[in-house]
């Protein structure tokens, strides 16, 4: 199975900061990498698919980049509602899909 | 708007069975592959199973192979997960999720399954 490793596992930042979260796959997965945001007690929400495509309705301060094995999620200027846990997920064939372990973004 | 509503969770004894349901509305259910994804308390996300839009293809994670069966009824816009031989490590919130591509567009609110000894 393809493993995905996220870093950091937790991060403290302030409103207005620029934040970057990294995901590394155990083998090349082309652009088959997606990002989700999850708030406590809620279901995950799709932010970015295919490494860099912004899901409809997601604010443009979120962006994704990368291909092959290394990917990043960037939030250009943190808003209060962005404090949450973020997961990457690889969707390269064959199954299974696998998720990173998550990055908890906390208010400094 | 899009809604996925899971039901059927609860407390079940080790080794017993449970069937989860996921009722879909607000989108063309029969055009979407559907998945189950679970999350143990305080832990990360784990993909469990997928079924193609027409039900002809199914795949399970190794951790549930031979014990869990995914199915769907497109006439009722409903997804199912039959869970047999439940173990403590199956305790989690179970989410149904719809995918138009190789990602999870839509998610339900989840249903909690607790396996007790």
Coordinates of N, CA and C in Angstrom, one line a residue:
Chain A
X1 N 0.8 -1.2 0.0 CA 0.0 0.0 0.0 C 0.9 1.3 0.0
X2 N 0.4 2.3 -0.6 CA 1.1 3.6 -0.6 C 0.8 4.3 0.7
X3 N 1.9 4.7 1.3 CA 1.8 5.5 2.6 C 2.0 6.9 2.3
X4 N 1.2 7.7 3.1 CA 1.4 9.2 3.0 C 1.7 9.7 4.4
X5 N 2.7 10.6 4.4 CA 3.2 11.1 5.7 C 3.1 12.6 5.7
X6 N 2.3 13.1 6.6 CA 2.1 14.6 6.7 C 3.0 15.2 7.8
X7 N 3.4 16.4 7.5 CA 4.1 17.2 8.5 C 3.8 18.6 8.4
X8 N 3.8 19.3 9.6 CA 3.9 18.8 10.9 C 2.6 18.1 11.4
X9 N 2.7 17.4 12.5 CA 1.5 16.8 13.1 C 0.6 17.8 13.8
X10 N 1.3 18.9 14.2 CA 0.5 20.0 14.8 C 1.2 21.3 14.5
X11 N 0.5 22.4 14.6 CA 1.0 23.7 14.2 C 0.3 24.8 14.9
X12 N 0.9 25.7 15.5 CA 0.3 26.9 16.1 C 0.6 28.1 15.2
X13 N -0.5 28.9 14.9 CA -0.3 30.0 14.1 C -1.3 31.1 14.5
X14 N -1.2 32.3 14.0 CA -2.0 33.4 14.3 C -2.9 33.8 13.1
X15 N -4.0 34.4 13.3 CA -4.8 35.0 12.2 C -3.9 35.9 11.4
X16 N -4.0 35.7 10.1 CA -3.2 36.5 9.1 C -1.9 35.8 8.7
X17 N -1.5 34.8 9.4 CA -0.3 34.1 9.0 C -0.5 33.3 7.8
X18 N 0.7 33.0 7.1 CA 0.7 32.1 6.0 C 1.2 30.7 6.5
X19 N 0.5 29.7 6.2 CA 0.8 28.4 6.7 C 0.9 27.4 5.6
X20 N 1.9 26.5 5.7 CA 2.1 25.4 4.8 C 2.2 24.1 5.5
X21 N 1.4 23.1 4.9 CA 1.4 21.7 5.4 C 1.9 20.8 4.3
X22 N 2.7 19.9 4.6 CA 3.4 19.0 3.6 C 2.9 17.6 3.7
X23 N 2.8 16.9 2.6 CA 2.4 15.5 2.5 C 3.4 14.8 1.6
X24 N 4.0 13.7 2.0 CA 4.9 13.0 1.2 C 4.4 11.6 1.0
X25 N 4.4 11.1 -0.2 CA 4.0 9.7 -0.5 C 5.2 8.8 -0.6
X26 N 4.9 7.5 -0.3 CA 6.0 6.5 -0.3 C 6.4 6.1 -1.7
X27 N 5.7 6.5 -2.7 CA 6.1 6.3 -4.1 C 5.4 7.4 -4.9
X28 N 5.8 7.5 -6.2 CA 5.2 8.5 -7.0 C 3.7 8.3 -7.2
X29 N 2.9 9.3 -7.0 CA 1.5 9.2 -7.2 C 0.9 10.2 -8.2
X30 N 1.9 10.7 -9.1 CA 1.5 11.7 -10.1 C 0.8 12.9 -9.3
X31 N -0.4 13.3 -9.7 CA -1.1 14.4 -9.0 C -2.3 13.8 -8.2
X32 N -2.3 12.6 -7.9 CA -3.4 11.9 -7.2 C -3.4 12.2 -5.7
X33 N -3.5 13.5 -5.3 CA -3.5 13.8 -3.9 C -4.6 14.9 -3.6
X34 N -5.3 14.6 -2.6 CA -6.4 15.5 -2.2 C -6.2 16.0 -0.8
X35 N -6.8 17.1 -0.4 CA -6.7 17.7 0.9 C -8.1 17.9 1.5
X36 N -8.3 17.6 2.8 CA -9.6 17.8 3.5 C -9.3 18.6 4.7
X37 N -10.4 19.3 5.1 CA -10.4 20.0 6.4 C -11.5 19.4 7.3
X38 N -11.1 19.1 8.6 CA -12.1 18.6 9.5 C -12.1 19.4 10.8
X39 N -13.3 19.8 11.2 CA -13.5 20.5 12.4 C -14.1 19.5 13.5
X40 N -13.9 19.8 14.7 CA -14.3 18.8 15.8 C -15.7 18.4 15.7
X41 N -16.0 17.1 15.7 CA -17.4 16.6 15.7 C -18.1 16.7 14.3
X42 N -17.3 17.1 13.3 CA -17.9 17.3 11.9 C -17.2 16.3 10.9
X43 N -17.9 16.2 9.8 CA -17.3 15.4 8.7 C -16.2 16.1 8.0
X44 N -15.3 15.5 7.4 CA -14.3 16.2 6.6 C -14.9 16.9 5.4
X45 N -14.2 17.9 4.9 CA -14.7 18.7 3.8 C -13.6 18.7 2.8
X46 N -13.9 18.5 1.5 CA -12.9 18.5 0.5 C -12.5 19.9 0.2
X47 N -11.2 20.2 0.2 CA -10.7 21.5 -0.2 C -10.0 21.5 -1.5
X48 N -9.1 20.6 -1.8 CA -8.3 20.6 -3.0 C -8.3 19.2 -3.5
X49 N -8.5 19.0 -4.8 CA -8.4 17.7 -5.4 C -7.4 17.7 -6.6
X50 N -6.9 16.5 -6.9 CA -5.8 16.4 -8.0 C -4.7 17.4 -7.7
X51 N -4.3 17.5 -6.5 CA -3.1 18.2 -6.0 C -3.3 19.7 -6.0
X52 N -4.0 20.3 -7.0 CA -4.0 21.8 -7.1 C -5.3 22.4 -7.5
X53 N -6.3 21.5 -7.7 CA -7.7 22.1 -8.1 C -8.5 22.4 -6.9
X54 N -9.0 23.7 -6.9 CA -9.8 24.1 -5.7 C -11.2 23.7 -5.9
X55 N -11.7 23.0 -4.8 CA -13.1 22.6 -4.9 C -14.0 23.8 -4.9
X56 N -15.1 23.7 -5.6 CA -16.1 24.7 -5.7 C -16.5 25.2 -4.3
X57 N -16.5 26.5 -4.1 CA -17.0 27.1 -2.8 C -15.9 27.3 -1.8
X58 N -14.7 26.7 -2.0 CA -13.6 26.8 -1.1 C -12.9 28.2 -1.3
X59 N -12.6 28.9 -0.3 CA -12.0 30.2 -0.5 C -10.6 30.1 -1.2
X60 N -10.3 31.2 -1.9 CA -9.1 31.1 -2.7 C -7.8 31.3 -1.9
X61 N -7.9 31.5 -0.6 CA -6.7 31.6 0.2 C -6.1 30.2 0.4
X62 N -6.9 29.1 0.1 CA -6.4 27.8 0.1 C -5.8 27.4 -1.3
X63 N -4.6 26.8 -1.3 CA -4.0 26.4 -2.6 C -3.2 25.1 -2.3
X64 N -3.1 24.3 -3.4 CA -2.3 23.1 -3.3 C -1.3 23.0 -4.4
X65 N -0.2 22.4 -4.2 CA 0.8 22.2 -5.2 C 1.5 20.9 -5.0
X66 N 2.3 20.5 -6.1 CA 3.1 19.3 -6.0 C 2.7 18.3 -7.0
X67 N 3.6 17.3 -7.2 CA 3.4 16.1 -8.0 C 4.5 15.1 -7.7
X68 N 4.2 13.9 -8.1 CA 5.2 12.8 -7.7 C 5.0 12.4 -6.3
X69 N 5.9 12.8 -5.5 CA 5.9 12.3 -4.1 C 5.7 13.4 -3.0
X70 N 5.9 14.7 -3.4 CA 5.9 15.8 -2.5 C 4.8 16.8 -2.8
X71 N 4.0 17.1 -1.8 CA 2.8 18.0 -2.0 C 2.7 19.0 -0.8
X72 N 2.1 20.1 -1.1 CA 1.9 21.1 -0.1 C 0.5 21.7 -0.2
X73 N -0.1 22.0 1.0 CA -1.3 22.8 1.1 C -0.9 24.1 1.8
X74 N -1.3 25.2 1.2 CA -0.9 26.5 1.7 C -2.2 27.3 2.0
X75 N -2.2 27.9 3.1 CA -3.3 28.9 3.5 C -2.6 30.2 3.5
X76 N -3.0 31.1 2.6 CA -2.2 32.3 2.4 C -2.3 33.3 3.6
X77 N -3.5 33.4 4.2 CA -3.7 34.3 5.3 C -4.8 33.7 6.1
X78 N -4.4 33.2 7.3 CA -5.3 32.4 8.1 C -6.5 33.3 8.6
X79 N -7.7 32.7 8.5 CA -8.9 33.3 9.1 C -9.3 32.4 10.3
X80 N -10.1 33.0 11.2 CA -10.4 32.3 12.5 C -11.1 30.9 12.2
X81 N -11.9 30.8 11.1 CA -12.6 29.6 10.8 C -11.6 28.5 10.2
X82 N -10.4 28.8 10.0 CA -9.4 27.8 9.4 C -8.8 26.9 10.4
X83 N -9.0 27.2 11.7 CA -8.4 26.4 12.7 C -9.1 25.1 12.8
X84 N -8.4 24.0 12.4 CA -9.1 22.7 12.2 C -7.9 21.7 12.0
X85 N -8.3 20.5 11.7 CA -7.4 19.4 11.4 C -7.4 19.2 9.9
X86 N -6.3 19.1 9.2 CA -6.2 18.9 7.8 C -5.6 17.5 7.5
X87 N -6.2 16.9 6.5 CA -5.7 15.5 6.1 C -5.4 15.6 4.6
X88 N -4.3 14.9 4.2 CA -4.1 14.6 2.8 C -4.6 13.2 2.5
X89 N -4.8 12.9 1.3 CA -5.3 11.5 0.9 C -4.8 11.2 -0.5
X90 N -4.2 10.1 -0.7 CA -3.8 9.7 -2.0 C -4.8 8.8 -2.7
X91 N -5.0 9.0 -3.9 CA -6.0 8.3 -4.7 C -5.4 7.6 -6.0
X92 N -4.1 7.2 -5.8 CA -3.4 6.6 -7.0 C -3.8 5.2 -7.1
X93 N -4.0 4.7 -8.3 CA -4.3 3.3 -8.5 C -3.2 2.4 -8.1
X94 N -3.3 1.1 -7.6 CA -4.6 0.6 -7.3 C -5.0 1.0 -5.8
X95 N -6.3 0.5 -5.5 CA -6.7 0.7 -4.1 C -5.8 0.0 -3.1
X96 N -5.6 0.3 -1.9 CA -6.6 1.2 -1.1 C -6.2 2.7 -1.2
X97 N -7.2 3.6 -1.0 CA -6.9 5.0 -0.7 C -6.3 5.0 0.7
X98 N -5.4 5.9 0.9 CA -4.8 6.1 2.2 C -4.7 7.6 2.6
X99 N -4.9 7.9 3.8 CA -4.8 9.2 4.4 C -3.5 9.5 5.1
X100 N -3.1 10.7 5.2 CA -2.1 11.1 6.1 C -2.6 11.1 7.5
X101 N -1.8 11.3 8.5 CA -2.2 11.1 9.9 C -2.8 12.4 10.4
X102 N -2.8 13.5 9.6 CA -3.5 14.7 10.0 C -2.5 15.7 10.6
X103 N -2.9 17.0 10.4 CA -2.2 18.1 10.9 C -3.2 19.0 11.7
X104 N -3.0 19.1 13.0 CA -3.9 19.9 13.8 C -3.4 21.4 13.8
X105 N -4.2 22.3 13.3 CA -3.8 23.7 13.2 C -4.5 24.4 14.3
X106 N -3.7 25.0 15.2 CA -4.2 25.6 16.4 C -3.9 27.1 16.5
X107 N -4.7 27.8 17.2 CA -4.5 29.3 17.4 C -3.3 29.5 18.3
X108 N -2.4 30.4 17.9 CA -1.3 30.7 18.8 C -1.7 31.7 19.8
Chain B
X1 N -30.3 20.7 -1.4 CA -28.8 20.5 -1.3 C -28.5 19.1 -1.1
X2 N -27.2 18.8 -1.2 CA -26.7 17.4 -1.1 C -26.8 17.0 0.4
X3 N -27.4 15.8 0.6 CA -27.4 15.3 2.0 C -27.1 13.8 1.9
X4 N -26.3 13.4 2.8 CA -26.0 12.0 3.1 C -26.2 11.8 4.6
X5 N -27.2 10.9 4.9 CA -27.6 10.7 6.3 C -27.4 9.2 6.7
X6 N -26.4 9.0 7.5 CA -26.1 7.6 8.0 C -27.0 7.2 9.1
X7 N -27.2 5.9 9.3 CA -28.0 5.4 10.4 C -27.5 4.0 10.7
X8 N -27.9 3.4 11.8 CA -27.7 2.0 12.1 C -26.6 1.8 13.1
X9 N -25.9 2.9 13.5 CA -24.8 2.7 14.4 C -25.3 2.4 15.8
X10 N -24.4 2.0 16.7 CA -24.8 1.8 18.1 C -23.8 0.9 18.8
X11 N -24.2 0.4 20.0 CA -23.3 -0.5 20.7 C -23.6 -1.9 20.4
X12 N -22.6 -2.7 20.0 CA -22.8 -4.1 19.6 C -21.7 -4.9 20.3
X13 N -22.0 -6.1 20.6 CA -21.0 -7.0 21.3 C -20.0 -7.6 20.3
X14 N -18.9 -7.8 20.8 CA -17.8 -8.5 20.0 C -18.3 -9.7 19.3
X15 N -18.0 -9.8 18.0 CA -18.4 -11.0 17.2 C -19.7 -10.9 16.6
X16 N -20.5 -9.9 16.9 CA -21.9 -9.8 16.4 C -21.8 -8.9 15.1
X17 N -23.0 -8.7 14.6 CA -23.2 -8.0 13.3 C -24.0 -6.7 13.4
X18 N -23.8 -5.8 12.4 CA -24.5 -4.6 12.4 C -24.6 -4.2 10.9
X19 N -25.7 -3.5 10.5 CA -25.8 -3.0 9.2 C -26.0 -1.5 9.2
X20 N -25.1 -0.8 8.6 CA -25.2 0.7 8.4 C -25.9 1.0 7.1
X21 N -26.7 2.1 7.2 CA -27.3 2.7 6.0 C -26.9 4.1 5.8
X22 N -27.0 4.5 4.5 CA -26.7 5.9 4.2 C -27.7 6.4 3.1
X23 N -28.6 7.3 3.5 CA -29.6 7.8 2.6 C -29.1 9.0 1.9
X24 N -29.2 9.0 0.6 CA -28.7 10.1 -0.2 C -29.8 10.9 -0.8
X25 N -29.6 12.2 -1.0 CA -30.5 13.1 -1.6 C -29.8 14.4 -2.1
X26 N -30.4 15.0 -3.1 CA -29.8 16.3 -3.6 C -28.8 16.1 -4.7
X27 N -28.5 14.9 -5.1 CA -27.6 14.7 -6.3 C -28.0 13.4 -6.9
X28 N -27.4 13.1 -8.1 CA -27.7 11.9 -8.8 C -27.0 10.7 -8.3
X29 N -27.5 10.1 -7.3 CA -26.9 9.0 -6.5 C -26.3 7.9 -7.5
X30 N -27.1 7.6 -8.5 CA -26.7 6.5 -9.3 C -25.5 6.8 -10.2
X31 N -25.1 8.0 -10.2 CA -23.9 8.4 -11.0 C -22.6 8.5 -10.2
X32 N -22.7 8.2 -8.9 CA -21.5 8.4 -8.0 C -21.1 7.1 -7.5
X33 N -19.8 6.8 -7.5 CA -19.2 5.8 -6.7 C -19.4 6.2 -5.2
X34 N -19.6 5.2 -4.3 CA -19.8 5.5 -2.9 C -18.8 4.8 -2.1
X35 N -18.4 5.4 -1.0 CA -17.4 4.8 -0.1 C -17.9 4.8 1.4
X36 N -17.3 4.0 2.2 CA -17.4 4.1 3.6 C -15.9 4.5 4.1
X37 N -15.9 5.4 5.0 CA -14.6 5.9 5.6 C -14.9 5.9 7.1
X38 N -13.9 5.4 7.9 CA -14.2 5.4 9.3 C -13.1 6.2 10.1
X39 N -13.4 6.5 11.3 CA -12.5 7.3 12.2 C -12.6 6.9 13.6
X40 N -11.6 6.1 14.1 CA -11.7 5.7 15.5 C -11.6 7.0 16.4
X41 N -12.1 6.9 17.6 CA -12.1 8.1 18.5 C -10.7 8.7 18.6
X42 N -10.6 10.0 18.3 CA -9.3 10.7 18.5 C -8.2 10.3 17.5
X43 N -8.6 9.5 16.4 CA -7.6 9.1 15.5 C -7.9 9.7 14.1
X44 N -7.1 9.2 13.1 CA -7.3 9.7 11.8 C -8.3 9.0 10.9
X45 N -8.3 9.3 9.7 CA -9.3 8.7 8.7 C -8.8 7.4 8.1
X46 N -9.7 6.4 7.9 CA -9.3 5.2 7.3 C -10.4 4.8 6.3
X47 N -10.0 4.7 5.0 CA -10.9 4.2 4.0 C -11.2 2.8 4.2
X48 N -12.5 2.4 4.1 CA -13.0 1.1 4.4 C -13.4 0.3 3.1
X49 N -14.3 0.9 2.3 CA -14.8 0.2 1.1 C -15.3 1.1 0.1
X50 N -15.4 0.6 -1.1 CA -16.0 1.4 -2.2 C -16.9 0.5 -3.1
X51 N -17.9 1.1 -3.7 CA -18.8 0.4 -4.6 C -19.0 1.4 -5.8
X52 N -18.9 0.8 -7.0 CA -19.1 1.6 -8.2 C -20.5 2.1 -8.3
X53 N -20.7 3.0 -9.3 CA -22.0 3.7 -9.4 C -23.1 2.8 -9.6
X54 N -22.8 1.7 -10.3 CA -23.9 0.7 -10.7 C -23.8 -0.5 -9.8
X55 N -22.9 -0.6 -8.9 CA -22.8 -1.7 -8.0 C -22.1 -2.9 -8.5
X56 N -21.5 -2.8 -9.7 CA -20.8 -3.9 -10.3 C -19.4 -4.2 -9.8
X57 N -18.8 -3.2 -9.2 CA -17.5 -3.4 -8.7 C -17.4 -2.9 -7.2
X58 N -16.7 -3.7 -6.4 CA -16.6 -3.4 -5.0 C -15.2 -3.8 -4.6
X59 N -14.7 -3.0 -3.6 CA -13.4 -3.3 -3.0 C -13.4 -2.9 -1.5
X60 N -12.7 -3.7 -0.8 CA -12.6 -3.5 0.7 C -11.2 -3.3 1.1
X61 N -11.0 -2.6 2.2 CA -9.7 -2.5 2.8 C -9.3 -3.9 3.4
X62 N -8.0 -4.2 3.5 CA -7.6 -5.5 4.0 C -8.1 -5.7 5.4
X63 N -8.2 -4.6 6.2 CA -8.6 -4.7 7.6 C -10.1 -5.2 7.8
X64 N -10.9 -5.2 6.7 CA -12.3 -5.6 6.9 C -12.6 -6.7 5.9
X65 N -11.7 -7.1 5.1 CA -11.9 -8.1 4.0 C -12.5 -9.4 4.6
X66 N -13.5 -9.9 4.0 CA -14.2 -11.1 4.5 C -15.2 -10.9 5.6
X67 N -15.2 -9.7 6.1 CA -16.1 -9.4 7.3 C -17.2 -8.4 6.9
X68 N -16.8 -7.4 6.1 CA -17.7 -6.3 5.7 C -18.1 -6.4 4.3
X69 N -19.4 -6.0 4.0 CA -19.9 -6.0 2.6 C -20.6 -4.7 2.3
X70 N -20.1 -4.1 1.3 CA -20.7 -2.8 0.8 C -21.8 -3.2 -0.3
X71 N -22.9 -2.5 -0.3 CA -23.9 -2.7 -1.3 C -24.7 -1.4 -1.4
X72 N -25.5 -1.3 -2.5 CA -26.3 -0.1 -2.7 C -27.6 -0.5 -3.4
X73 N -28.6 0.4 -3.2 CA -29.9 0.2 -3.9 C -30.1 1.6 -4.6
X74 N -29.9 1.7 -5.9 CA -30.0 2.9 -6.6 C -31.5 3.3 -6.7
X75 N -32.4 2.4 -6.6 CA -33.8 2.7 -6.7 C -34.3 3.4 -5.4
X76 N -33.5 3.2 -4.3 CA -33.9 3.8 -3.0 C -32.8 4.9 -2.6
X77 N -31.9 5.2 -3.5 CA -30.8 6.1 -3.2 C -30.1 5.8 -1.8
X78 N -29.8 4.6 -1.6 CA -29.3 4.2 -0.3 C -28.1 3.3 -0.4
X79 N -27.1 3.5 0.4 CA -25.8 2.8 0.5 C -25.9 2.0 1.8
X80 N -25.3 0.8 1.8 CA -25.3 0.0 3.0 C -23.8 -0.5 3.3
X81 N -23.6 -0.9 4.5 CA -22.4 -1.6 5.0 C -22.8 -2.6 6.0
X82 N -22.7 -3.9 5.5 CA -23.0 -5.0 6.4 C -21.7 -5.4 7.1
X83 N -21.7 -5.3 8.4 CA -20.5 -5.6 9.2 C -20.7 -6.8 10.1
X84 N -19.9 -7.8 9.8 CA -20.0 -9.1 10.6 C -18.7 -9.3 11.4
X85 N -18.8 -10.2 12.3 CA -17.6 -10.6 13.1 C -16.9 -9.3 13.7
X86 N -17.7 -8.5 14.3 CA -17.1 -7.2 14.7 C -16.1 -7.3 15.8
X87 N -15.0 -6.5 15.7 CA -13.9 -6.5 16.7 C -13.8 -5.2 17.4
X88 N -13.1 -5.1 18.4 CA -12.9 -3.9 19.2 C -12.4 -2.8 18.3
X89 N -11.4 -3.2 17.4 CA -10.8 -2.2 16.5 C -11.7 -1.6 15.4
X90 N -12.9 -2.2 15.3 CA -13.9 -1.6 14.4 C -14.7 -0.5 15.0
X91 N -14.5 -0.2 16.2 CA -15.2 0.9 16.9 C -14.7 2.2 16.3
X92 N -15.6 3.0 15.8 CA -15.3 4.2 15.0 C -16.6 5.0 14.7
X93 N -16.4 6.2 14.2 CA -17.5 6.9 13.5 C -17.3 6.4 12.0
X94 N -18.4 6.0 11.4 CA -18.4 5.6 10.0 C -19.1 6.6 9.2
X95 N -18.4 7.1 8.2 CA -18.9 8.1 7.3 C -19.2 7.5 5.9
X96 N -20.3 7.8 5.3 CA -20.4 7.5 3.9 C -20.0 8.7 3.1
X97 N -19.4 8.5 1.9 CA -18.9 9.6 1.1 C -19.1 9.2 -0.4
X98 N -19.5 10.3 -1.1 CA -19.7 10.1 -2.6 C -18.5 10.7 -3.3
X99 N -18.2 10.0 -4.4 CA -17.1 10.5 -5.2 C -17.4 10.6 -6.7
X100 N -17.2 11.7 -7.3 CA -17.3 11.9 -8.7 C -16.0 11.6 -9.5
X101 N -14.9 11.6 -8.7 CA -13.6 11.3 -9.3 C -12.9 10.6 -8.2
X102 N -11.6 10.7 -8.2 CA -10.8 9.9 -7.2 C -10.6 10.8 -5.9
X103 N -11.7 11.3 -5.4 CA -11.7 12.1 -4.2 C -13.1 12.0 -3.6
X104 N -13.3 12.5 -2.4 CA -14.6 12.4 -1.7 C -15.3 13.7 -1.7
X105 N -16.2 13.9 -2.6 CA -16.9 15.2 -2.8 C -17.8 15.5 -1.6
X106 N -18.6 14.5 -1.3 CA -19.7 14.6 -0.3 C -19.5 13.7 0.8
X107 N -19.9 14.1 2.0 CA -19.7 13.3 3.2 C -21.0 13.4 4.0
X108 N -21.4 12.3 4.7 CA -22.4 12.3 5.7 C -21.9 12.8 7.0
X109 N -22.8 12.9 8.0 CA -22.4 13.4 9.3 C -21.8 12.3 10.2
X110 N -21.9 11.0 9.8 CA -21.3 9.9 10.5 C -22.2 9.3 11.5
X111 N -22.0 8.0 11.7 CA -22.7 7.2 12.7 C -21.7 6.4 13.5
X112 N -21.8 6.4 14.8 CA -20.9 5.9 15.7 C -21.2 4.4 16.0
X113 N -20.1 3.6 15.8 CA -20.2 2.1 16.1 C -19.3 1.9 17.3
X114 N -19.8 1.2 18.3 CA -18.9 0.9 19.5 C -19.1 -0.6 19.7
X115 N -17.9 -1.3 19.6 CA -17.9 -2.8 19.8 C -17.4 -3.0 21.2
X116 N -18.3 -3.7 22.0 CA -18.0 -3.9 23.4 C -17.7 -5.4 23.6
X117 N -17.0 -5.7 24.7 CA -16.7 -7.1 25.0 C -17.7 -7.6 26.1

